């Protein structure tokens, strides 16, 4: 009887130890899996919005439910960051092969004063015919930018080329369930690595 009690106690202790190790290993692998993304991990429900596309249509983020969505705030007169970013996003989408039809890139202007629908259409389709440029009233743009924690500011250069817009340059990746899961700062713009992230969340 005494041996039986010792055996039961030993089995119970061993079971507890195994459970503890299982929990520890799960947490380690979960953290490792999460941090192994190329982009910076982010977790926020993507706020829905309604803006106007380059073709004059009303567009909601909810229209793309079931797809991975890149959202980037910029402007067509941007001298460097915006064109480089859109070129990298085009390359990332092209890396996806057949999966590229499950991805949408949205370019939201922070300069609605100059970025007419015609300007947006000419600009975004230069990089990819399927990219969508979005504009709206200044108040609409501000509301969307604020909901995504995006900063922008008009900067008067005093030159003939006019003003510049300082703005948040990160790209946000929204998963098919409508959550922002990754953020890409300008230091993380490798198209091949971005494409790998997209394949993992699709």
GROMACS .gro file of C-alpha atoms in nm:
model
  202
    1UNK     CA    1   0.000   0.000   0.000
    2UNK     CA    2   0.285   0.234   0.089
    3UNK     CA    3   0.460   0.160  -0.242
    4UNK     CA    4   0.136   0.231  -0.426
    5UNK     CA    5   0.103   0.570  -0.257
    6UNK     CA    6   0.465   0.654  -0.342
    7UNK     CA    7   0.405   0.551  -0.704
    8UNK     CA    8   0.092   0.764  -0.728
    9UNK     CA    9   0.273   1.061  -0.575
   10UNK     CA   10   0.562   1.016  -0.817
   11UNK     CA   11   0.329   0.998  -1.117
   12UNK     CA   12   0.140   1.306  -0.997
   13UNK     CA   13   0.463   1.501  -0.950
   14UNK     CA   14   0.590   1.393  -1.290
   15UNK     CA   15   0.261   1.495  -1.451
   16UNK     CA   16   0.278   1.839  -1.291
   17UNK     CA   17   0.639   1.884  -1.407
   18UNK     CA   18   0.546   1.781  -1.763
   19UNK     CA   19   0.251   2.022  -1.767
   20UNK     CA   20   0.473   2.307  -1.648
   21UNK     CA   21   0.733   2.230  -1.915
   22UNK     CA   22   0.461   2.207  -2.181
   23UNK     CA   23   0.334   2.555  -2.086
   24UNK     CA   24   0.686   2.698  -2.088
   25UNK     CA   25   0.768   2.544  -2.427
   26UNK     CA   26   0.439   2.667  -2.574
   27UNK     CA   27   0.510   3.022  -2.462
   28UNK     CA   28   0.868   3.008  -2.594
   29UNK     CA   29   0.759   2.881  -2.935
   30UNK     CA   30   0.468   3.125  -2.949
   31UNK     CA   31   0.702   3.417  -2.883
   32UNK     CA   32   0.958   3.284  -3.129
   33UNK     CA   33   0.693   3.236  -3.396
   34UNK     CA   34   0.556   3.586  -3.342
   35UNK     CA   35   0.897   3.752  -3.348
   36UNK     CA   36   1.007   3.563  -3.656
   37UNK     CA   37   0.803   3.792  -3.879
   38UNK     CA   38   1.006   4.035  -4.085
   39UNK     CA   39   0.772   4.323  -4.005
   40UNK     CA   40   0.726   4.467  -3.657
   41UNK     CA   41   0.440   4.291  -3.480
   42UNK     CA   42   0.130   4.498  -3.416
   43UNK     CA   43  -0.211   4.405  -3.285
   44UNK     CA   44  -0.507   4.635  -3.334
   45UNK     CA   45  -0.847   4.608  -3.492
   46UNK     CA   46  -0.816   4.804  -3.818
   47UNK     CA   47  -1.061   5.095  -3.800
   48UNK     CA   48  -1.308   5.094  -4.087
   49UNK     CA   49  -1.350   5.407  -4.297
   50UNK     CA   50  -1.510   5.538  -4.613
   51UNK     CA   51  -1.306   5.742  -4.861
   52UNK     CA   52  -1.319   5.814  -5.234
   53UNK     CA   53  -1.111   5.618  -5.484
   54UNK     CA   54  -0.924   5.755  -5.785
   55UNK     CA   55  -1.225   5.645  -5.993
   56UNK     CA   56  -1.474   5.836  -5.780
   57UNK     CA   57  -1.619   5.533  -5.602
   58UNK     CA   58  -1.686   5.523  -5.229
   59UNK     CA   59  -1.451   5.266  -5.077
   60UNK     CA   60  -1.464   5.106  -4.733
   61UNK     CA   61  -1.195   4.899  -4.570
   62UNK     CA   62  -1.467   4.639  -4.508
   63UNK     CA   63  -1.492   4.593  -4.886
   64UNK     CA   64  -1.166   4.395  -4.868
   65UNK     CA   65  -1.255   4.156  -4.586
   66UNK     CA   66  -1.096   3.819  -4.657
   67UNK     CA   67  -0.792   3.980  -4.819
   68UNK     CA   68  -0.460   4.098  -4.680
   69UNK     CA   69  -0.448   4.477  -4.707
   70UNK     CA   70  -0.149   4.710  -4.709
   71UNK     CA   71  -0.238   5.064  -4.610
   72UNK     CA   72   0.008   5.347  -4.661
   73UNK     CA   73  -0.042   5.721  -4.605
   74UNK     CA   74   0.147   5.954  -4.839
   75UNK     CA   75   0.105   6.201  -5.125
   76UNK     CA   76   0.175   6.221  -5.496
   77UNK     CA   77   0.422   6.511  -5.473
   78UNK     CA   78   0.642   6.318  -5.230
   79UNK     CA   79   1.001   6.337  -5.358
   80UNK     CA   80   1.137   6.010  -5.221
   81UNK     CA   81   0.973   5.793  -4.954
   82UNK     CA   82   0.634   5.747  -5.121
   83UNK     CA   83   0.752   5.637  -5.466
   84UNK     CA   84   1.014   5.405  -5.317
   85UNK     CA   85   0.758   5.251  -5.082
   86UNK     CA   86   0.501   5.193  -5.356
   87UNK     CA   87   0.766   5.040  -5.580
   88UNK     CA   88   0.864   4.803  -5.298
   89UNK     CA   89   0.500   4.710  -5.236
   90UNK     CA   90   0.455   4.637  -5.605
   91UNK     CA   91   0.758   4.408  -5.595
   92UNK     CA   92   0.628   4.238  -5.281
   93UNK     CA   93   0.290   4.174  -5.440
   94UNK     CA   94   0.455   4.032  -5.751
   95UNK     CA   95   0.653   3.793  -5.529
   96UNK     CA   96   0.326   3.632  -5.421
   97UNK     CA   97   0.247   3.461  -5.750
   98UNK     CA   98  -0.111   3.331  -5.753
   99UNK     CA   99  -0.171   3.476  -5.405
  100UNK     CA  100  -0.135   3.834  -5.527
  101UNK     CA  101  -0.508   3.840  -5.606
  102UNK     CA  102  -0.570   3.800  -5.234
  103UNK     CA  103  -0.387   4.123  -5.151
  104UNK     CA  104  -0.490   4.488  -5.186
  105UNK     CA  105  -0.271   4.797  -5.155
  106UNK     CA  106  -0.444   5.116  -5.042
  107UNK     CA  107  -0.266   5.452  -5.073
  108UNK     CA  108  -0.434   5.723  -4.864
  109UNK     CA  109  -0.333   6.076  -4.953
  110UNK     CA  110  -0.246   6.318  -4.673
  111UNK     CA  111  -0.255   6.602  -4.927
  112UNK     CA  112  -0.616   6.617  -5.054
  113UNK     CA  113  -0.561   6.981  -5.153
  114UNK     CA  114  -0.342   6.878  -5.449
  115UNK     CA  115  -0.417   6.508  -5.488
  116UNK     CA  116  -0.722   6.508  -5.708
  117UNK     CA  117  -0.873   6.181  -5.827
  118UNK     CA  118  -0.699   6.227  -6.162
  119UNK     CA  119  -0.361   6.284  -5.993
  120UNK     CA  120  -0.408   5.981  -5.771
  121UNK     CA  121  -0.508   5.757  -6.061
  122UNK     CA  122  -0.206   5.859  -6.266
  123UNK     CA  123   0.023   5.811  -5.967
  124UNK     CA  124  -0.082   5.480  -5.813
  125UNK     CA  125  -0.145   5.298  -6.141
  126UNK     CA  126   0.207   5.387  -6.252
  127UNK     CA  127   0.328   5.144  -5.984
  128UNK     CA  128   0.052   4.887  -6.017
  129UNK     CA  129  -0.278   4.897  -6.204
  130UNK     CA  130  -0.453   4.728  -5.909
  131UNK     CA  131  -0.337   4.972  -5.641
  132UNK     CA  132  -0.613   5.198  -5.512
  133UNK     CA  133  -0.556   5.563  -5.427
  134UNK     CA  134  -0.795   5.717  -5.173
  135UNK     CA  135  -0.884   6.076  -5.102
  136UNK     CA  136  -1.154   6.273  -4.924
  137UNK     CA  137  -1.220   6.603  -4.754
  138UNK     CA  138  -0.949   6.732  -4.520
  139UNK     CA  139  -1.167   6.632  -4.224
  140UNK     CA  140  -1.223   6.282  -4.361
  141UNK     CA  141  -0.851   6.232  -4.417
  142UNK     CA  142  -0.772   6.360  -4.067
  143UNK     CA  143  -1.025   6.125  -3.909
  144UNK     CA  144  -0.881   5.821  -4.088
  145UNK     CA  145  -0.520   5.921  -4.017
  146UNK     CA  146  -0.595   5.979  -3.649
  147UNK     CA  147  -0.765   5.640  -3.617
  148UNK     CA  148  -0.447   5.476  -3.753
  149UNK     CA  149  -0.220   5.693  -3.534
  150UNK     CA  150  -0.070   5.852  -3.846
  151UNK     CA  151   0.091   6.195  -3.824
  152UNK     CA  152   0.118   6.446  -4.109
  153UNK     CA  153   0.203   6.813  -4.138
  154UNK     CA  154   0.232   7.066  -4.419
  155UNK     CA  155   0.586   7.205  -4.445
  156UNK     CA  156   0.635   7.528  -4.642
  157UNK     CA  157   0.969   7.509  -4.824
  158UNK     CA  158   0.950   7.855  -4.978
  159UNK     CA  159   1.049   7.707  -5.313
  160UNK     CA  160   0.875   7.715  -5.651
  161UNK     CA  161   0.792   7.345  -5.616
  162UNK     CA  162   0.554   7.431  -5.332
  163UNK     CA  163   0.510   7.274  -4.991
  164UNK     CA  164   0.602   6.927  -4.868
  165UNK     CA  165   0.408   6.700  -4.635
  166UNK     CA  166   0.587   6.548  -4.340
  167UNK     CA  167   0.409   6.222  -4.260
  168UNK     CA  168   0.431   5.883  -4.093
  169UNK     CA  169   0.608   5.660  -4.342
  170UNK     CA  170   0.525   5.315  -4.205
  171UNK     CA  171   0.314   5.066  -4.398
  172UNK     CA  172   0.049   4.869  -4.209
  173UNK     CA  173  -0.049   4.513  -4.297
  174UNK     CA  174  -0.406   4.411  -4.217
  175UNK     CA  175  -0.489   4.041  -4.208
  176UNK     CA  176  -0.797   3.886  -4.374
  177UNK     CA  177  -0.985   3.910  -4.042
  178UNK     CA  178  -0.943   4.286  -4.029
  179UNK     CA  179  -0.665   4.324  -3.773
  180UNK     CA  180  -0.345   4.523  -3.816
  181UNK     CA  181  -0.085   4.256  -3.751
  182UNK     CA  182   0.240   4.400  -3.885
  183UNK     CA  183   0.401   4.738  -3.942
  184UNK     CA  184   0.683   4.809  -4.185
  185UNK     CA  185   0.903   5.111  -4.112
  186UNK     CA  186   1.130   5.237  -4.387
  187UNK     CA  187   1.412   5.025  -4.247
  188UNK     CA  188   1.211   4.711  -4.333
  189UNK     CA  189   1.119   4.737  -4.698
  190UNK     CA  190   1.260   4.417  -4.848
  191UNK     CA  191   0.992   4.294  -5.094
  192UNK     CA  192   1.087   3.926  -5.064
  193UNK     CA  193   1.066   3.932  -4.686
  194UNK     CA  194   0.741   4.127  -4.689
  195UNK     CA  195   0.593   3.869  -4.928
  196UNK     CA  196   0.692   3.589  -4.688
  197UNK     CA  197   0.500   3.764  -4.410
  198UNK     CA  198   0.194   3.798  -4.631
  199UNK     CA  199   0.196   3.429  -4.720
  200UNK     CA  200   0.203   3.342  -4.351
  201UNK     CA  201  -0.105   3.546  -4.267
  202UNK     CA  202  -0.315   3.448  -4.569
   0.00000   0.00000   0.00000
